[in-house]
PDB file of C-alpha atoms in Angstrom:
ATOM      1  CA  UNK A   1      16.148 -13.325   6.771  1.00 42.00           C
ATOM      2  CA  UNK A   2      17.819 -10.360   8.224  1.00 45.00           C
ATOM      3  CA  UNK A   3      17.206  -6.938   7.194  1.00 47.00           C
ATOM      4  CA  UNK A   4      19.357  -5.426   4.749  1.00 49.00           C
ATOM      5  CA  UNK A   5      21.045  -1.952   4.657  1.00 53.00           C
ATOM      6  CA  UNK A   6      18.138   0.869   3.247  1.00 62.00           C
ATOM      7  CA  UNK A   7      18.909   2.264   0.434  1.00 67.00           C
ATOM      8  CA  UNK A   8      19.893   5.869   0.495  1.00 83.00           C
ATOM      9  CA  UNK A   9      17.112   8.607  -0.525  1.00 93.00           C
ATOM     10  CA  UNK A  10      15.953  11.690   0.020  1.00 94.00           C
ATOM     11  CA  UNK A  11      12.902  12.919   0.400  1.00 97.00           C
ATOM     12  CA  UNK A  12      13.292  16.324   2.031  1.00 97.00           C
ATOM     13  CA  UNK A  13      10.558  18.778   1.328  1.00 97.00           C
ATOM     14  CA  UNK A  14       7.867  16.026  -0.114  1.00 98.00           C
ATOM     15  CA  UNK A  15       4.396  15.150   1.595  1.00 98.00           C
ATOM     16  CA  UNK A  16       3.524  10.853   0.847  1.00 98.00           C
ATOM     17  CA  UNK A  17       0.372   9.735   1.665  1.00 98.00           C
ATOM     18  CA  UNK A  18       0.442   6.129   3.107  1.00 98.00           C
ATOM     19  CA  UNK A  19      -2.723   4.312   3.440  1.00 98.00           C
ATOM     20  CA  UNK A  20      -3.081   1.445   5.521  1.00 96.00           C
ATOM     21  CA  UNK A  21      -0.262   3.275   8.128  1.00 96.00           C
ATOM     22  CA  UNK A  22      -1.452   1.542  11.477  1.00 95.00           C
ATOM     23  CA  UNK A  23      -0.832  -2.088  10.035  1.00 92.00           C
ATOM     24  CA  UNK A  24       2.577  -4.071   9.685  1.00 91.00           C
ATOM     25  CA  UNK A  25       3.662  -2.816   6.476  1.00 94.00           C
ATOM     26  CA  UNK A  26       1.718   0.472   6.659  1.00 95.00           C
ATOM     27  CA  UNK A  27       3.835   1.802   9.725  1.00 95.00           C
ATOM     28  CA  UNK A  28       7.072   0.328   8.712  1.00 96.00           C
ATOM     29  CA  UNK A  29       6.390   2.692   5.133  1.00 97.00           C
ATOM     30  CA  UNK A  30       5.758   5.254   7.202  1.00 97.00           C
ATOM     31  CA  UNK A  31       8.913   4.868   8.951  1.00 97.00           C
ATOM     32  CA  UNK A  32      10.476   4.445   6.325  1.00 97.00           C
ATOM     33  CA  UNK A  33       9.742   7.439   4.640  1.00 98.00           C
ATOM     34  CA  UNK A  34      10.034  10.016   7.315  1.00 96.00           C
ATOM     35  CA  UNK A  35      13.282   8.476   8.173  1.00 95.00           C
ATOM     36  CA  UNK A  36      13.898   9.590   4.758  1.00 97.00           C
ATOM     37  CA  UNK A  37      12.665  13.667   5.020  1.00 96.00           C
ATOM     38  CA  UNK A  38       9.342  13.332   3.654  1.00 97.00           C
ATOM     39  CA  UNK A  39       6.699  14.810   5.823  1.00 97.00           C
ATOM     40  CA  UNK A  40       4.135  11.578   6.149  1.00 98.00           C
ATOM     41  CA  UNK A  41       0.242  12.030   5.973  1.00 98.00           C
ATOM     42  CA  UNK A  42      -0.876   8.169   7.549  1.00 98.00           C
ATOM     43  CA  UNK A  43      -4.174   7.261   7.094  1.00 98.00           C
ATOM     44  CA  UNK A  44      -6.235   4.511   8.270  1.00 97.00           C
ATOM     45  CA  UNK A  45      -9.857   3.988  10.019  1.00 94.00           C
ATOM     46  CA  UNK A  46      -7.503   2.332  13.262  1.00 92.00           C
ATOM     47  CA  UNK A  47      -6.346   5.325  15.102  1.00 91.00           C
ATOM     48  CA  UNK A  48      -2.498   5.630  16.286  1.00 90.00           C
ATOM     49  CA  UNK A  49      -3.971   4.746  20.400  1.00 88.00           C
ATOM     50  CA  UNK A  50      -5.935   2.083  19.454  1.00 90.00           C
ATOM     51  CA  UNK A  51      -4.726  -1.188  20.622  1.00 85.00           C
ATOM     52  CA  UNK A  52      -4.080  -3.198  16.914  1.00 86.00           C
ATOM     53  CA  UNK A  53      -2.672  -0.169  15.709  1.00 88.00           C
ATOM     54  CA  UNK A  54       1.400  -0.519  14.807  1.00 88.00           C
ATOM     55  CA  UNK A  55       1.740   3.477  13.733  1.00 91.00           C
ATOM     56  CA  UNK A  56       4.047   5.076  15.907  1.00 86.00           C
ATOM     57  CA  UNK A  57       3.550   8.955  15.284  1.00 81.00           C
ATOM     58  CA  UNK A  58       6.289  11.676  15.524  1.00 84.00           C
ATOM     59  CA  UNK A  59       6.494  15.395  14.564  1.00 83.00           C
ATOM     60  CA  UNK A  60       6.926  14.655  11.107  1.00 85.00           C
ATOM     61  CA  UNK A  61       3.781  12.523  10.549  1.00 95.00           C
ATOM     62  CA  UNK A  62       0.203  13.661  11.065  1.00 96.00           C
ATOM     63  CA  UNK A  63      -2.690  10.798  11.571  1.00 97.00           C
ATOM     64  CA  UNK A  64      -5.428  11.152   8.970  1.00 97.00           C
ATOM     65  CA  UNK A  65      -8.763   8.933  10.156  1.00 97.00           C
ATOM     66  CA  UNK A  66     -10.528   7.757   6.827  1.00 97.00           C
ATOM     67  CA  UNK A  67     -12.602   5.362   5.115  1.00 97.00           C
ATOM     68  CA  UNK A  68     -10.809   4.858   1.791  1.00 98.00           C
ATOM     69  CA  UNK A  69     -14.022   2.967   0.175  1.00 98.00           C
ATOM     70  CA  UNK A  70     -15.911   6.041   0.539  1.00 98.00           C
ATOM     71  CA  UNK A  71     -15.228   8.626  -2.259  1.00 98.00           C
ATOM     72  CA  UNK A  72     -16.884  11.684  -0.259  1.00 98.00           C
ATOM     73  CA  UNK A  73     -14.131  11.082   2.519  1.00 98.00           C
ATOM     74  CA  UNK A  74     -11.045   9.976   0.272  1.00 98.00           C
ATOM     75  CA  UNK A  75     -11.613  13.597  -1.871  1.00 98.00           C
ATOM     76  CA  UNK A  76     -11.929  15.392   1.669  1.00 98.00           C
ATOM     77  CA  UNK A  77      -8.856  14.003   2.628  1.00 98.00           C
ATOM     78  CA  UNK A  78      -6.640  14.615  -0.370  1.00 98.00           C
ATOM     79  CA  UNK A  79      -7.976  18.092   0.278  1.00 98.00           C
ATOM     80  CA  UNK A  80      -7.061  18.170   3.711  1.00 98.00           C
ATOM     81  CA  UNK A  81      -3.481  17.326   2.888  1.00 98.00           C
ATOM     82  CA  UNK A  82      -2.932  19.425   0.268  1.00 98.00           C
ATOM     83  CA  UNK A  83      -4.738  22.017   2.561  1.00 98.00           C
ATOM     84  CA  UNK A  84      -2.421  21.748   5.252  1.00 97.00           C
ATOM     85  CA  UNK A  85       0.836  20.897   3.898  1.00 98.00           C
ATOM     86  CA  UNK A  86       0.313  22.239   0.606  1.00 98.00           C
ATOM     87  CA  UNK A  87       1.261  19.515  -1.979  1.00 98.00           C
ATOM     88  CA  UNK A  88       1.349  15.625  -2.372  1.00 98.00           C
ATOM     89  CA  UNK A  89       4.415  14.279  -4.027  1.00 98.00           C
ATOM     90  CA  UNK A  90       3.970  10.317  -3.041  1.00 98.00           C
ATOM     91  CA  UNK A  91       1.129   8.231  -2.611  1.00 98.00           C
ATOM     92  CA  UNK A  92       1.946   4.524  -1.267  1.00 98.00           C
ATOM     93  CA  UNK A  93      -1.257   2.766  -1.431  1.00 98.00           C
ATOM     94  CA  UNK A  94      -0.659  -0.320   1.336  1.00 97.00           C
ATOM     95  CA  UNK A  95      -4.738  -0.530   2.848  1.00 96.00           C
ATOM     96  CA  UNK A  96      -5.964  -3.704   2.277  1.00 92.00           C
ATOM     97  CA  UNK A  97      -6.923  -7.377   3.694  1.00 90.00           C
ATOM     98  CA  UNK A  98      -6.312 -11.137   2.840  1.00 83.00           C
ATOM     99  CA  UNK A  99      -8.809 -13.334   3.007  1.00 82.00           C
ATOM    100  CA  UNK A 100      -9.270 -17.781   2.283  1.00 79.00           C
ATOM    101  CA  UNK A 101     -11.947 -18.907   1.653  1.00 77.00           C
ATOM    102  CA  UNK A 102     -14.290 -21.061  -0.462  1.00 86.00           C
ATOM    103  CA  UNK A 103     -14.536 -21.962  -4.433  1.00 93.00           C
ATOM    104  CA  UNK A 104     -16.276 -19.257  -6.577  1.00 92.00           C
ATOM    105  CA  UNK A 105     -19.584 -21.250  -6.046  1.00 93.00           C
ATOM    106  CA  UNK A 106     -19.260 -21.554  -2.726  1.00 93.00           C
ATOM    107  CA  UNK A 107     -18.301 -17.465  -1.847  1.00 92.00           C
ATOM    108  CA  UNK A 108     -20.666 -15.391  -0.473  1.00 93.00           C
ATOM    109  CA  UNK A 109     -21.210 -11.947  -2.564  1.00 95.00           C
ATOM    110  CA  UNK A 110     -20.134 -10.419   1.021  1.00 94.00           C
ATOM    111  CA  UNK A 111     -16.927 -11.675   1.263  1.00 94.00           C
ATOM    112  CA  UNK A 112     -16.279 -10.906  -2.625  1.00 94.00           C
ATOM    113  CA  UNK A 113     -17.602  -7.061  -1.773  1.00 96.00           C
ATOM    114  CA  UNK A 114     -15.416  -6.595   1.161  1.00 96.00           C
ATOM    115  CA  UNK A 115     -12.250  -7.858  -0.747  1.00 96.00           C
ATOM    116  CA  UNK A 116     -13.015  -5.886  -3.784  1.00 97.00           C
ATOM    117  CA  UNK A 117     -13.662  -2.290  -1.499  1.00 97.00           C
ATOM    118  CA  UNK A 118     -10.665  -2.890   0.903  1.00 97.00           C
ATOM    119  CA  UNK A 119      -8.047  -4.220  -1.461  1.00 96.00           C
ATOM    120  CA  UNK A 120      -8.929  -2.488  -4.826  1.00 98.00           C
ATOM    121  CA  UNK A 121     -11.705   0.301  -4.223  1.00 98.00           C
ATOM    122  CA  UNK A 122      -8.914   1.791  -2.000  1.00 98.00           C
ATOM    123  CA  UNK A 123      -6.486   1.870  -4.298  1.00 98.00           C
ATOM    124  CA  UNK A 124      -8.766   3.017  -7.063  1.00 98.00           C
ATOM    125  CA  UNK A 125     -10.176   5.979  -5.315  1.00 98.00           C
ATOM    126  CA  UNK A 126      -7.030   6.798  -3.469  1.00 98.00           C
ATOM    127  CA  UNK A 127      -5.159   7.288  -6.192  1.00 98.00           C
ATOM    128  CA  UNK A 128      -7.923   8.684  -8.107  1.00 98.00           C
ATOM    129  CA  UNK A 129      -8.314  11.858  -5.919  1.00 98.00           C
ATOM    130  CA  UNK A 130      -4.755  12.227  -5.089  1.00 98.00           C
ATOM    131  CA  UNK A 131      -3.767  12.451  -9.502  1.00 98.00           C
ATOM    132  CA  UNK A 132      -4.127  16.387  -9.762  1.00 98.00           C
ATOM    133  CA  UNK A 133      -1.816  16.985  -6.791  1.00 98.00           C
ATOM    134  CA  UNK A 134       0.674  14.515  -7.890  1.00 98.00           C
ATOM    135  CA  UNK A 135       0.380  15.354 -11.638  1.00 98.00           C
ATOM    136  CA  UNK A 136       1.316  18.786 -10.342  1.00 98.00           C
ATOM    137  CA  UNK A 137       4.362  17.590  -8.378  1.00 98.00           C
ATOM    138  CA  UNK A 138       5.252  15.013 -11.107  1.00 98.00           C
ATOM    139  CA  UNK A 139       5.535  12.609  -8.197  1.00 98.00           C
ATOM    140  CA  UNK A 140       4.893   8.630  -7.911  1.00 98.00           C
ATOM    141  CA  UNK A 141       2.420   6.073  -6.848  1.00 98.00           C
ATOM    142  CA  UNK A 142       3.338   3.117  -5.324  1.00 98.00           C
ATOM    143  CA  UNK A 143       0.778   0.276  -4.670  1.00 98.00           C
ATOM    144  CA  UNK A 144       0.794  -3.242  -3.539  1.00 97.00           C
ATOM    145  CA  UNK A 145      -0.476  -6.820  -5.116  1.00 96.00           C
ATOM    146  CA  UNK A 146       0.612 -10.221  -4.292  1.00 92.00           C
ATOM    147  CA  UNK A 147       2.917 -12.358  -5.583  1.00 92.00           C
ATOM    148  CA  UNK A 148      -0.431 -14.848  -5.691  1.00 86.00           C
ATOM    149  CA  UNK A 149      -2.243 -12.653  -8.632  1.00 87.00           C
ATOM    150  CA  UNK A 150      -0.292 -13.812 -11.342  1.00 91.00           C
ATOM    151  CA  UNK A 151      -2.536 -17.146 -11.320  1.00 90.00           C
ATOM    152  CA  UNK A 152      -5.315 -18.441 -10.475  1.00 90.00           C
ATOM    153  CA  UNK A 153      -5.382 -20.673  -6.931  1.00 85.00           C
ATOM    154  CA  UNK A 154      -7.773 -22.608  -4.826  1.00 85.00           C
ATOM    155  CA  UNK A 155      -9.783 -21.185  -2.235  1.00 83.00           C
ATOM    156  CA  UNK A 156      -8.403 -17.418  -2.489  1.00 89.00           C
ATOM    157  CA  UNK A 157      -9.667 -16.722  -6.027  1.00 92.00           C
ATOM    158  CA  UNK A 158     -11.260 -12.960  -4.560  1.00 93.00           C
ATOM    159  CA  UNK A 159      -8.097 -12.082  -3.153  1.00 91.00           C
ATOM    160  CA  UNK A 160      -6.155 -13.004  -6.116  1.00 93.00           C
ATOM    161  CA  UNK A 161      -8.395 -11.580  -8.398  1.00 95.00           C
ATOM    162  CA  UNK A 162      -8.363  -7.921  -6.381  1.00 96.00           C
ATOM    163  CA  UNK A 163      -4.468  -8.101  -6.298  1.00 96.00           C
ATOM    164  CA  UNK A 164      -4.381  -8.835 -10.370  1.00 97.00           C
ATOM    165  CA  UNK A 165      -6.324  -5.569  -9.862  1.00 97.00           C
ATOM    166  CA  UNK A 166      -4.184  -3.456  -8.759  1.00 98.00           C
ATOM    167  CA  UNK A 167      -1.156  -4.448 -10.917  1.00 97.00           C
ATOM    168  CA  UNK A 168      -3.310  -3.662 -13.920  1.00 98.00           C
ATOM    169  CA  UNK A 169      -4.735  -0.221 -12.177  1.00 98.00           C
ATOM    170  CA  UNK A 170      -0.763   0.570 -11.879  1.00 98.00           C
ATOM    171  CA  UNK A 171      -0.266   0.525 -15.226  1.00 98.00           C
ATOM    172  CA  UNK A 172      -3.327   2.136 -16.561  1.00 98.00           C
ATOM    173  CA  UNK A 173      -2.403   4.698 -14.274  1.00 98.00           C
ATOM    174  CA  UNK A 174       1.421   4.353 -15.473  1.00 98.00           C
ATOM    175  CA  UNK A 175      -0.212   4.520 -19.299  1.00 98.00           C
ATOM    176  CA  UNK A 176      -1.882   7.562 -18.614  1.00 98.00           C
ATOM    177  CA  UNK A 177       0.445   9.801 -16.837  1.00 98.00           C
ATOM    178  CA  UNK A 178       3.258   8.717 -19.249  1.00 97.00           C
ATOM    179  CA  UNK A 179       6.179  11.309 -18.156  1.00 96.00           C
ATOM    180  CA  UNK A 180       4.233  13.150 -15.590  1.00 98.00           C
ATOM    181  CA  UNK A 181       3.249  10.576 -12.365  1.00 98.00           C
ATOM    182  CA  UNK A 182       5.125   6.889 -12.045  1.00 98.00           C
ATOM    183  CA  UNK A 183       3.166   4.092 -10.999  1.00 98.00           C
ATOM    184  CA  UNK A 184       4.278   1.054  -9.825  1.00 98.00           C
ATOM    185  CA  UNK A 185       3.576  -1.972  -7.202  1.00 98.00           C
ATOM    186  CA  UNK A 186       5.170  -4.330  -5.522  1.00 97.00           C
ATOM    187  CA  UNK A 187       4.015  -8.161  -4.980  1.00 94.00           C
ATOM    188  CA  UNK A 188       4.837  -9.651  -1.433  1.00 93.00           C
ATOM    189  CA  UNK A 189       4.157 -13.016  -0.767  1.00 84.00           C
ATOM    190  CA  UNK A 190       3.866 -13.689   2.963  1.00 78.00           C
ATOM    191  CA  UNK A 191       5.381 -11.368   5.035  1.00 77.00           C
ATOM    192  CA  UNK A 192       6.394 -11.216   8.819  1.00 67.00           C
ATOM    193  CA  UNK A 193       3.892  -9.631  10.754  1.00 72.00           C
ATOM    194  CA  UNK A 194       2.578 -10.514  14.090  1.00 72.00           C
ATOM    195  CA  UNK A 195      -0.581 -11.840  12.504  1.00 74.00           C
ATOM    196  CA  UNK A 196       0.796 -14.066  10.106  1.00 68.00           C
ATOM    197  CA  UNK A 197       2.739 -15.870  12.660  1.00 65.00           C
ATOM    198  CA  UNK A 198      -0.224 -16.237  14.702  1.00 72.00           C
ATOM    199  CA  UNK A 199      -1.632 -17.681  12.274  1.00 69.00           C
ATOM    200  CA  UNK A 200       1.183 -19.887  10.774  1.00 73.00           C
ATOM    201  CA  UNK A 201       3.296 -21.086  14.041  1.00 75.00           C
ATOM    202  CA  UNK A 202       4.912 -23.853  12.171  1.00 71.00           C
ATOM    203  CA  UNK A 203       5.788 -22.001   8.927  1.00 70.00           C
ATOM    204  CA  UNK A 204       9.436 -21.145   8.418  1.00 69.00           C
ATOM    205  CA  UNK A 205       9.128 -17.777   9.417  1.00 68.00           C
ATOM    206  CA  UNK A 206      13.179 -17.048   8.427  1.00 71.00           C
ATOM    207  CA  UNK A 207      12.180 -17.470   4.821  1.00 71.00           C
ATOM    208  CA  UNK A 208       9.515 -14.812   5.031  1.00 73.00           C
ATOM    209  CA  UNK A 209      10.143 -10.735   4.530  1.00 82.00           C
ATOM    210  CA  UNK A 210      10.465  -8.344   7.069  1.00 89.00           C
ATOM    211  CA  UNK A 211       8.083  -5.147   6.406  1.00 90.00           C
ATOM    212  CA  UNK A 212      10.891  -2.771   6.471  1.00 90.00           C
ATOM    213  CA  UNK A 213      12.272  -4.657   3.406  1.00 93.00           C
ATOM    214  CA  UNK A 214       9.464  -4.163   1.196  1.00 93.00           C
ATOM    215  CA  UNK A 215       9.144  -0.638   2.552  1.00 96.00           C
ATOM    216  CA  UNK A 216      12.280  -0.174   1.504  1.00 96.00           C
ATOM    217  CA  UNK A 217      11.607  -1.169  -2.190  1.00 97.00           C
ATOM    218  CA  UNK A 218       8.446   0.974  -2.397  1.00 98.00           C
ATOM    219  CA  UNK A 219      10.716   4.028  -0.868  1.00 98.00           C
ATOM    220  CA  UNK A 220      13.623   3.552  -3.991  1.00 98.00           C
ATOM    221  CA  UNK A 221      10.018   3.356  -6.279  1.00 98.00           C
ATOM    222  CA  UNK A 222       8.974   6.851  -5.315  1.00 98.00           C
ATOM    223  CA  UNK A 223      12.758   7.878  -5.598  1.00 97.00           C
ATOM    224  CA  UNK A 224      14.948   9.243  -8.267  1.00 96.00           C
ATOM    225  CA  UNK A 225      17.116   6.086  -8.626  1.00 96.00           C
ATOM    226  CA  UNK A 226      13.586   4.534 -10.128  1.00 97.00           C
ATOM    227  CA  UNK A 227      13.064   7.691 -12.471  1.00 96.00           C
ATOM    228  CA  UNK A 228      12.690   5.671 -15.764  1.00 97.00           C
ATOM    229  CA  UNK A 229      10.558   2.921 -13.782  1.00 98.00           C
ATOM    230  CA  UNK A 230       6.814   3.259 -14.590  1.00 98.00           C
ATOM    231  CA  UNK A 231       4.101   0.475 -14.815  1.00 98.00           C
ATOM    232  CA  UNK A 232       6.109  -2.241 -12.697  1.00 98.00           C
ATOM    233  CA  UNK A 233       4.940  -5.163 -11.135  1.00 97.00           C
ATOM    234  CA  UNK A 234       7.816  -5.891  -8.133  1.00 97.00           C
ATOM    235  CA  UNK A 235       8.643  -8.983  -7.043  1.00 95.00           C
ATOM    236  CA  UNK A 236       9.153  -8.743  -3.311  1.00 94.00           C
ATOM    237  CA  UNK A 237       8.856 -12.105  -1.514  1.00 90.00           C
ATOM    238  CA  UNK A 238      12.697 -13.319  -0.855  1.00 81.00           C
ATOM    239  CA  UNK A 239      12.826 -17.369  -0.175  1.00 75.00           C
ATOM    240  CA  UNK A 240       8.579 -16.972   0.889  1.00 66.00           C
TER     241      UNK A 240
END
């Protein structure tokens, strides 16, 4: 499927936080929104030189190494941003992992744990620490689940039970900033990274989404154009 033309906005004079920025859809958010003004804070635990990592830094984005299940260092970094650029007006909440795996009697409380801190603890704390900052910008939250959390499957129950999480943190979070932050997520289905082809060769990957796609949606989310959108679960997985 071939990229379409972005949608227009403008972000000049905003900070977003994107978590998750050295992975597929992380750096093409981050693109995204710089491309738009914003100045971007990217955070992840893989650093821009490391070998897996996808983030291609410029002037107008400044690399942020945390570990978003840890609350000490997610409130020091909210801190740090608002300490050196002096406001957060967008938080886009992309960190997170997908996992198989076994039926619930066969799962190991391991794999549960890591699923539950990388895919929802993130999100939780994230936008936890970052609230006061945007509640004083009146800005937006933007998160992703998966197209796979509105029922129950075989095999991937943790991961579809973490990504049911997150569309029900967005509008708790939605409920309780009514008029002051938006919060809303999108739900991909598979999308068209490197690793996803390595690990599907023989899937039709025309029929999956292109990262800058999706980034594109969760850019017109944080926008003005989605000003009376709060508490929405997006679909965002084309012919997938």
């Amino acid at each position: 499927m071939a990229p379409t033309t972005a949608y227009s906005v403008d972000f000049d004079d905003t900070v977003a936080v994107v978590t998750g920025a050295s992975g597929a859809l992380g750096s093409a958010a981050v693109e995204r929104f710089r491309t738009a003004g914003a100045t971007v804070c990217a955070v992840d635990v893989v650093a821009p030189d490391d070998e897996d990592s996808l983030l291609e830094p410029d002037s107008k984005t400044h690399f942020y190494e945390a570990d978003l299940t840890d609350e000490r260092d997610v409130e020091e970094l909210m801190t740090a941003v608002v300490d050196d650029h002096g406001r957060i007006d967008h938080l886009v909440n992309i960190a997170g992992t997908w996992r198989g795996g076994d039926h619930i009697e066969e799962t190991d409380l391991e794999e549960f744990d890591l699923l539950v801190d990388i895919n929802l603890k993130t999100a939780f704390l994230a936008s936890k620490h970052a609230l006061p900052h945007l509640q004083d910008s009146e800005g937006s939250i933007v998160s992703v689940s998966a197209r796979s959390s509105l029922e129950g499957g075989e095999g991937d129950g943790p991961y579809r039970i973490t990504k049911a999480g997150i569309r029900l943190l967005t509008e708790t979070l939605a409920e309780e900033n009514e008029g002051t932050v938006r919060a809303n997520c999108v739900m991909p289905s598979v999308i068209d990274t490197p690793t996803n082809r390595e690990m599907m060769p023989d899937a039709d990957h025309d029929s999956w989404v292109d990262p800058a796609e999706i980034a594109d949606v969760m850019a017109f989310l944080c926008s003005d154009g989605a000003s009376v959108t709060s508490g929405a679960a997006v679909p965002v997985y084309g012919e997938a």
